[in-house]
């Protein structure tokens, strides 16, 4: 895409509760598109992006990683943890060669891969030389979440970035962190949720995070029950969709298993981009 080399990948496959994914949307509507198993669980993926741009390597989203307890990994039927590192290796990129890492927020299924458990059982940073851009509001909330959000944050995922490593750079709202690499603060799902927009000339790719989890969430009022501010989610989604359709942005959705990337066309139609899969 212009100067941008994009590699889209699925870092983990797992299962999430249908009610968590679709909130108050009646099951009779969502299950036609995302069938649930006997435990009401649906298939989800952690979608990540590796981008090369002007000689820099950028990783967007890091998935769950390898630190989940055996019990928790079984509960969510986790498969293929650490495939982000395998894909990097296939591209000939060592983790210490990654320049910039951006996760859309600090929930366990997006920030888990920021750190990993090594062979000695210790938690270490995955990308030891990268700059990590995080909204300050997200960091503060992740350290002190409300009672409902508490299980969604695991301190080991992100606190080592600040422990003397100085790899975290806090943002206060929208920013251009490298030429062509734009972060948009959207909030809604969490206080510091951000959308990443990579631009090359007129072309752009937007990584939505949990603002848009799966293709059924391309409807503005279909949101997750985990959102702390649903009305803000609707507002920011409507804005993003308008721009994406008008300027033909490639959208990358956070958790879709079948069609995670594509273009929005008139009337809310989704044209998947299969070449990226
Ligand atoms: Zn998520």
Short mmCIF file of C-alpha atoms and ligand atoms in Angstrom, two decimals:
data_model
loop_
_atom_site.label_atom_id
_atom_site.label_comp_id
_atom_site.label_asym_id
_atom_site.label_seq_id
_atom_site.Cartn_x
_atom_site.Cartn_y
_atom_site.Cartn_z
CA UNK A 1 0.00 0.00 0.00
CA UNK A 2 2.12 2.93 -1.27
CA UNK A 3 5.26 3.11 0.93
CA UNK A 4 3.64 0.78 3.44
CA UNK A 5 4.30 -2.93 3.62
CA UNK A 6 1.52 -4.50 5.69
CA UNK A 7 1.31 -8.02 7.05
CA UNK A 8 -1.95 -8.94 8.72
CA UNK A 9 -1.98 -11.94 11.00
CA UNK A 10 -3.94 -13.80 13.60
CA UNK A 11 -1.84 -14.01 16.77
CA UNK A 12 -4.18 -16.23 18.79
CA UNK A 13 -7.39 -18.13 18.28
CA UNK A 14 -9.71 -18.55 21.25
CA UNK A 15 -13.34 -18.42 22.32
CA UNK A 16 -15.29 -15.64 24.00
CA UNK A 17 -18.76 -15.56 25.50
CA UNK A 18 -21.34 -14.39 22.96
CA UNK A 19 -22.93 -12.09 25.54
CA UNK A 20 -19.59 -10.41 26.17
CA UNK A 21 -19.13 -9.81 22.45
CA UNK A 22 -22.61 -8.51 21.63
CA UNK A 23 -23.96 -6.90 24.81
CA UNK A 24 -27.66 -6.17 24.57
CA UNK A 25 -28.01 -7.27 20.93
CA UNK A 26 -30.49 -10.19 20.93
CA UNK A 27 -28.80 -13.55 20.38
CA UNK A 28 -31.31 -14.42 17.69
CA UNK A 29 -29.77 -11.64 15.59
CA UNK A 30 -26.03 -12.21 16.17
CA UNK A 31 -25.92 -16.01 16.20
CA UNK A 32 -26.82 -16.21 12.50
CA UNK A 33 -23.51 -14.50 11.77
CA UNK A 34 -21.36 -15.81 14.60
CA UNK A 35 -22.65 -19.23 15.71
CA UNK A 36 -22.24 -20.07 19.40
CA UNK A 37 -21.28 -23.48 20.80
CA UNK A 38 -23.16 -25.31 23.59
CA UNK A 39 -21.49 -23.00 26.16
CA UNK A 40 -22.53 -19.87 24.24
CA UNK A 41 -18.91 -19.31 23.19
CA UNK A 42 -18.01 -17.97 19.75
CA UNK A 43 -14.75 -18.18 17.81
CA UNK A 44 -12.55 -15.11 18.06
CA UNK A 45 -9.06 -14.19 16.93
CA UNK A 46 -6.53 -11.59 17.99
CA UNK A 47 -5.72 -9.73 14.82
CA UNK A 48 -2.28 -8.06 14.68
CA UNK A 49 -0.44 -6.08 12.07
CA UNK A 50 3.25 -5.90 11.25
CA UNK A 51 4.11 -2.86 9.14
CA UNK A 52 7.32 -1.78 7.46
CA UNK A 53 7.48 1.90 6.69
CA UNK A 54 10.51 4.07 5.82
CA UNK A 55 12.86 1.39 7.15
CA UNK A 56 11.04 1.12 10.47
CA UNK A 57 9.17 -1.90 11.83
CA UNK A 58 5.88 -1.24 13.60
CA UNK A 59 3.85 -3.86 15.47
CA UNK A 60 0.20 -3.05 16.10
CA UNK A 61 -1.60 -5.18 18.72
CA UNK A 62 0.21 -8.05 20.44
CA UNK A 63 -2.54 -10.56 21.26
CA UNK A 64 -2.62 -12.76 24.36
CA UNK A 65 0.97 -14.03 24.44
CA UNK A 66 2.27 -16.98 26.50
CA UNK A 67 1.64 -15.91 30.11
CA UNK A 68 -1.94 -17.12 30.69
CA UNK A 69 -2.35 -19.71 33.43
CA UNK A 70 -3.18 -23.21 32.18
CA UNK A 71 -6.63 -22.91 33.74
CA UNK A 72 -7.42 -19.60 32.05
CA UNK A 73 -6.02 -20.80 28.70
CA UNK A 74 -8.36 -23.81 28.89
CA UNK A 75 -11.34 -21.63 29.82
CA UNK A 76 -10.90 -19.53 26.68
CA UNK A 77 -9.80 -22.50 24.51
CA UNK A 78 -6.61 -20.65 23.56
CA UNK A 79 -4.76 -21.92 20.49
CA UNK A 80 -1.65 -20.64 18.72
CA UNK A 81 -0.28 -18.30 21.41
CA UNK A 82 2.91 -16.49 20.37
CA UNK A 83 2.18 -16.76 16.67
CA UNK A 84 3.05 -13.04 16.44
CA UNK A 85 6.69 -13.99 17.15
CA UNK A 86 6.55 -16.84 14.64
CA UNK A 87 5.23 -14.51 11.95
CA UNK A 88 7.94 -11.95 12.71
CA UNK A 89 10.54 -14.69 12.34
CA UNK A 90 9.06 -15.73 8.99
CA UNK A 91 9.51 -12.12 7.86
CA UNK A 92 13.14 -12.18 9.06
CA UNK A 93 12.50 -9.68 11.87
CA UNK A 94 13.94 -10.25 15.36
CA UNK A 95 11.85 -8.91 18.26
CA UNK A 96 14.72 -6.55 19.23
CA UNK A 97 14.54 -5.01 15.74
CA UNK A 98 10.97 -3.76 16.22
CA UNK A 99 11.00 0.06 16.44
CA UNK A 100 7.47 0.91 17.54
CA UNK A 101 4.74 -1.09 19.32
CA UNK A 102 1.20 0.17 19.66
CA UNK A 103 -1.70 -1.64 21.27
CA UNK A 104 -5.15 -0.13 20.97
CA UNK A 105 -5.67 -0.56 24.73
CA UNK A 106 -4.25 -2.54 27.68
CA UNK A 107 -6.80 -5.38 28.01
CA UNK A 108 -5.17 -8.82 28.42
CA UNK A 109 -6.10 -9.95 24.89
CA UNK A 110 -4.35 -6.95 23.26
CA UNK A 111 -1.41 -6.22 25.58
CA UNK A 112 -0.57 -9.79 26.66
CA UNK A 113 2.15 -10.08 24.02
CA UNK A 114 4.01 -6.96 25.24
CA UNK A 115 5.77 -9.26 27.71
CA UNK A 116 6.46 -13.00 27.73
CA UNK A 117 7.44 -15.73 30.13
CA UNK A 118 10.96 -16.94 29.34
CA UNK A 119 12.38 -20.44 29.87
CA UNK A 120 13.35 -19.56 33.44
CA UNK A 121 9.72 -18.68 34.13
CA UNK A 122 10.44 -14.95 34.44
CA UNK A 123 8.37 -12.24 32.77
CA UNK A 124 10.45 -10.24 30.29
CA UNK A 125 9.78 -7.58 27.67
CA UNK A 126 9.05 -8.97 24.22
CA UNK A 127 10.31 -5.99 22.22
CA UNK A 128 13.30 -4.73 24.19
CA UNK A 129 14.25 -1.78 21.99
CA UNK A 130 10.84 -0.54 20.87
CA UNK A 131 9.05 2.65 21.79
CA UNK A 132 5.59 1.79 23.13
CA UNK A 133 2.89 4.45 22.77
CA UNK A 134 0.07 4.33 25.31
CA UNK A 135 -2.54 6.90 26.32
CA UNK A 136 -1.83 8.15 29.85
CA UNK A 137 -5.53 7.77 30.70
CA UNK A 138 -5.33 4.08 29.70
CA UNK A 139 -2.25 3.48 31.86
CA UNK A 140 -3.82 5.10 34.92
CA UNK A 141 -7.08 3.19 34.46
CA UNK A 142 -5.28 -0.14 33.92
CA UNK A 143 -3.43 0.32 37.23
CA UNK A 144 -6.62 1.24 39.04
CA UNK A 145 -9.63 -0.12 37.14
CA UNK A 146 -13.26 -0.08 38.25
CA UNK A 147 -14.55 -3.27 39.84
CA UNK A 148 -16.08 -4.64 36.60
CA UNK A 149 -12.98 -3.95 34.47
CA UNK A 150 -10.51 -5.48 36.94
CA UNK A 151 -10.32 -8.98 35.40
CA UNK A 152 -9.51 -7.47 31.98
CA UNK A 153 -6.14 -6.03 33.04
CA UNK A 154 -3.05 -8.05 34.03
CA UNK A 155 -0.28 -5.85 35.46
CA UNK A 156 2.48 -8.19 34.21
CA UNK A 157 1.45 -7.36 30.66
CA UNK A 158 2.44 -3.72 30.85
CA UNK A 159 4.08 -2.57 34.12
CA UNK A 160 7.53 -3.96 33.08
CA UNK A 161 7.56 -1.32 30.30
CA UNK A 162 7.93 1.38 32.93
CA UNK A 163 10.08 -0.47 35.50
CA UNK A 164 13.34 1.26 34.79
CA UNK A 165 13.06 0.31 31.13
CA UNK A 166 11.68 3.65 29.99
CA UNK A 167 10.18 2.08 26.89
CA UNK A 168 6.73 3.57 27.35
CA UNK A 169 5.82 6.98 25.95
CA UNK A 170 2.57 8.39 27.25
CA UNK A 171 0.16 10.18 24.95
CA UNK A 172 -2.45 12.75 25.85
CA UNK A 173 -4.95 12.44 22.98
CA UNK A 174 -4.28 12.34 19.22
CA UNK A 175 -0.67 12.21 18.00
CA UNK A 176 1.52 11.50 14.99
CA UNK A 177 4.17 9.26 16.57
CA UNK A 178 6.21 8.78 13.38
CA UNK A 179 5.66 10.37 9.96
CA UNK A 180 2.46 8.74 8.65
CA UNK A 181 1.72 6.88 11.90
CA UNK A 182 -1.28 8.51 13.57
CA UNK A 183 -2.89 7.59 16.86
CA UNK A 184 -6.47 8.71 17.45
CA UNK A 185 -7.79 8.69 21.00
CA UNK A 186 -11.34 7.29 20.84
CA UNK A 187 -12.08 6.09 24.40
CA UNK A 188 -15.41 4.31 24.81
CA UNK A 189 -14.30 0.69 25.21
CA UNK A 190 -11.74 1.81 27.81
CA UNK A 191 -10.82 5.41 28.76
CA UNK A 192 -7.63 5.40 26.68
CA UNK A 193 -8.65 3.23 23.72
CA UNK A 194 -6.98 4.40 20.54
CA UNK A 195 -7.31 3.71 16.82
CA UNK A 196 -4.12 3.53 14.78
CA UNK A 197 -4.11 5.06 11.31
CA UNK A 198 -1.17 4.36 8.98
CA UNK A 199 -1.02 6.66 5.98
CA UNK A 200 0.87 6.66 2.72
CA UNK A 201 -0.21 9.54 0.50
CA UNK A 202 -3.93 9.15 -0.11
CA UNK A 203 -3.94 5.55 1.13
CA UNK A 204 -4.67 4.63 4.73
CA UNK A 205 -5.19 1.63 6.94
CA UNK A 206 -7.00 1.95 10.28
CA UNK A 207 -6.66 -0.62 13.07
CA UNK A 208 -9.86 -0.25 15.04
CA UNK A 209 -9.19 -2.14 18.28
CA UNK A 210 -12.36 -3.10 20.11
CA UNK A 211 -14.21 -0.10 18.70
CA UNK A 212 -15.09 -2.67 15.98
CA UNK A 213 -14.47 -6.27 17.07
CA UNK A 214 -16.01 -8.36 14.32
CA UNK A 215 -17.98 -7.80 11.12
CA UNK A 216 -21.40 -7.74 12.91
CA UNK A 217 -20.03 -4.76 14.89
CA UNK A 218 -19.90 -2.79 11.64
CA UNK A 219 -23.45 -1.80 12.64
CA UNK A 220 -22.99 1.34 14.75
CA UNK A 221 -25.22 0.34 17.72
CA UNK A 222 -23.88 -3.26 18.02
CA UNK A 223 -21.30 -3.10 20.78
CA UNK A 224 -19.61 -5.25 23.43
CA UNK A 225 -20.93 -5.50 26.96
CA UNK A 226 -17.39 -4.71 28.22
CA UNK A 227 -17.53 -1.12 26.86
CA UNK A 228 -17.39 1.38 29.70
CA UNK A 229 -19.01 4.14 27.61
CA UNK A 230 -21.23 2.72 24.84
CA UNK A 231 -22.52 6.10 23.64
CA UNK A 232 -18.96 7.25 22.99
CA UNK A 233 -18.33 3.99 21.10
CA UNK A 234 -21.32 4.72 18.80
CA UNK A 235 -20.17 8.30 18.22
CA UNK A 236 -16.57 7.33 17.39
CA UNK A 237 -17.63 4.38 15.21
CA UNK A 238 -19.97 6.56 13.16
CA UNK A 239 -17.14 9.07 12.63
CA UNK A 240 -14.64 6.38 11.65
CA UNK A 241 -17.05 4.66 9.24
CA UNK A 242 -17.88 7.93 7.49
CA UNK A 243 -14.19 8.66 6.87
CA UNK A 244 -13.31 5.07 5.99
CA UNK A 245 -16.05 4.87 3.36
CA UNK A 246 -15.36 8.31 1.92
CA UNK A 247 -11.56 7.90 1.69
CA UNK A 248 -11.50 4.12 1.07
CA UNK A 249 -9.49 3.28 4.17
CA UNK A 250 -8.59 -0.34 4.77
CA UNK A 251 -10.14 -1.28 8.12
CA UNK A 252 -8.61 -3.96 10.35
CA UNK A 253 -11.03 -5.31 12.98
CA UNK A 254 -9.71 -6.61 16.29
CA UNK A 255 -11.28 -10.05 16.69
CA UNK A 256 -12.89 -11.31 13.48
CA UNK A 257 -11.88 -14.84 12.50
CA UNK A 258 -13.20 -14.89 8.93
CA UNK A 259 -12.93 -11.41 7.40
CA UNK A 260 -10.87 -9.17 9.69
CA UNK A 261 -9.78 -6.67 7.01
CA UNK A 262 -11.75 -4.91 4.34
CA UNK A 263 -13.39 -1.81 2.95
CA UNK A 264 -16.74 -0.27 3.81
CA UNK A 265 -18.83 0.44 0.76
CA UNK A 266 -22.16 2.24 0.33
CA UNK A 267 -25.06 1.04 2.48
CA UNK A 268 -22.73 -0.45 5.10
CA UNK A 269 -21.55 -3.25 2.77
CA UNK A 270 -18.23 -4.89 3.72
CA UNK A 271 -15.79 -5.86 1.00
CA UNK A 272 -13.22 -8.15 2.61
CA UNK A 273 -9.61 -7.87 1.52
CA UNK A 274 -8.66 -11.53 1.11
CA UNK A 275 -5.13 -10.92 -0.14
CA UNK A 276 -4.08 -9.96 3.36
CA UNK A 277 -5.14 -13.24 4.93
ZN1 LIG B 1 -10.35 -7.29 22.72
#
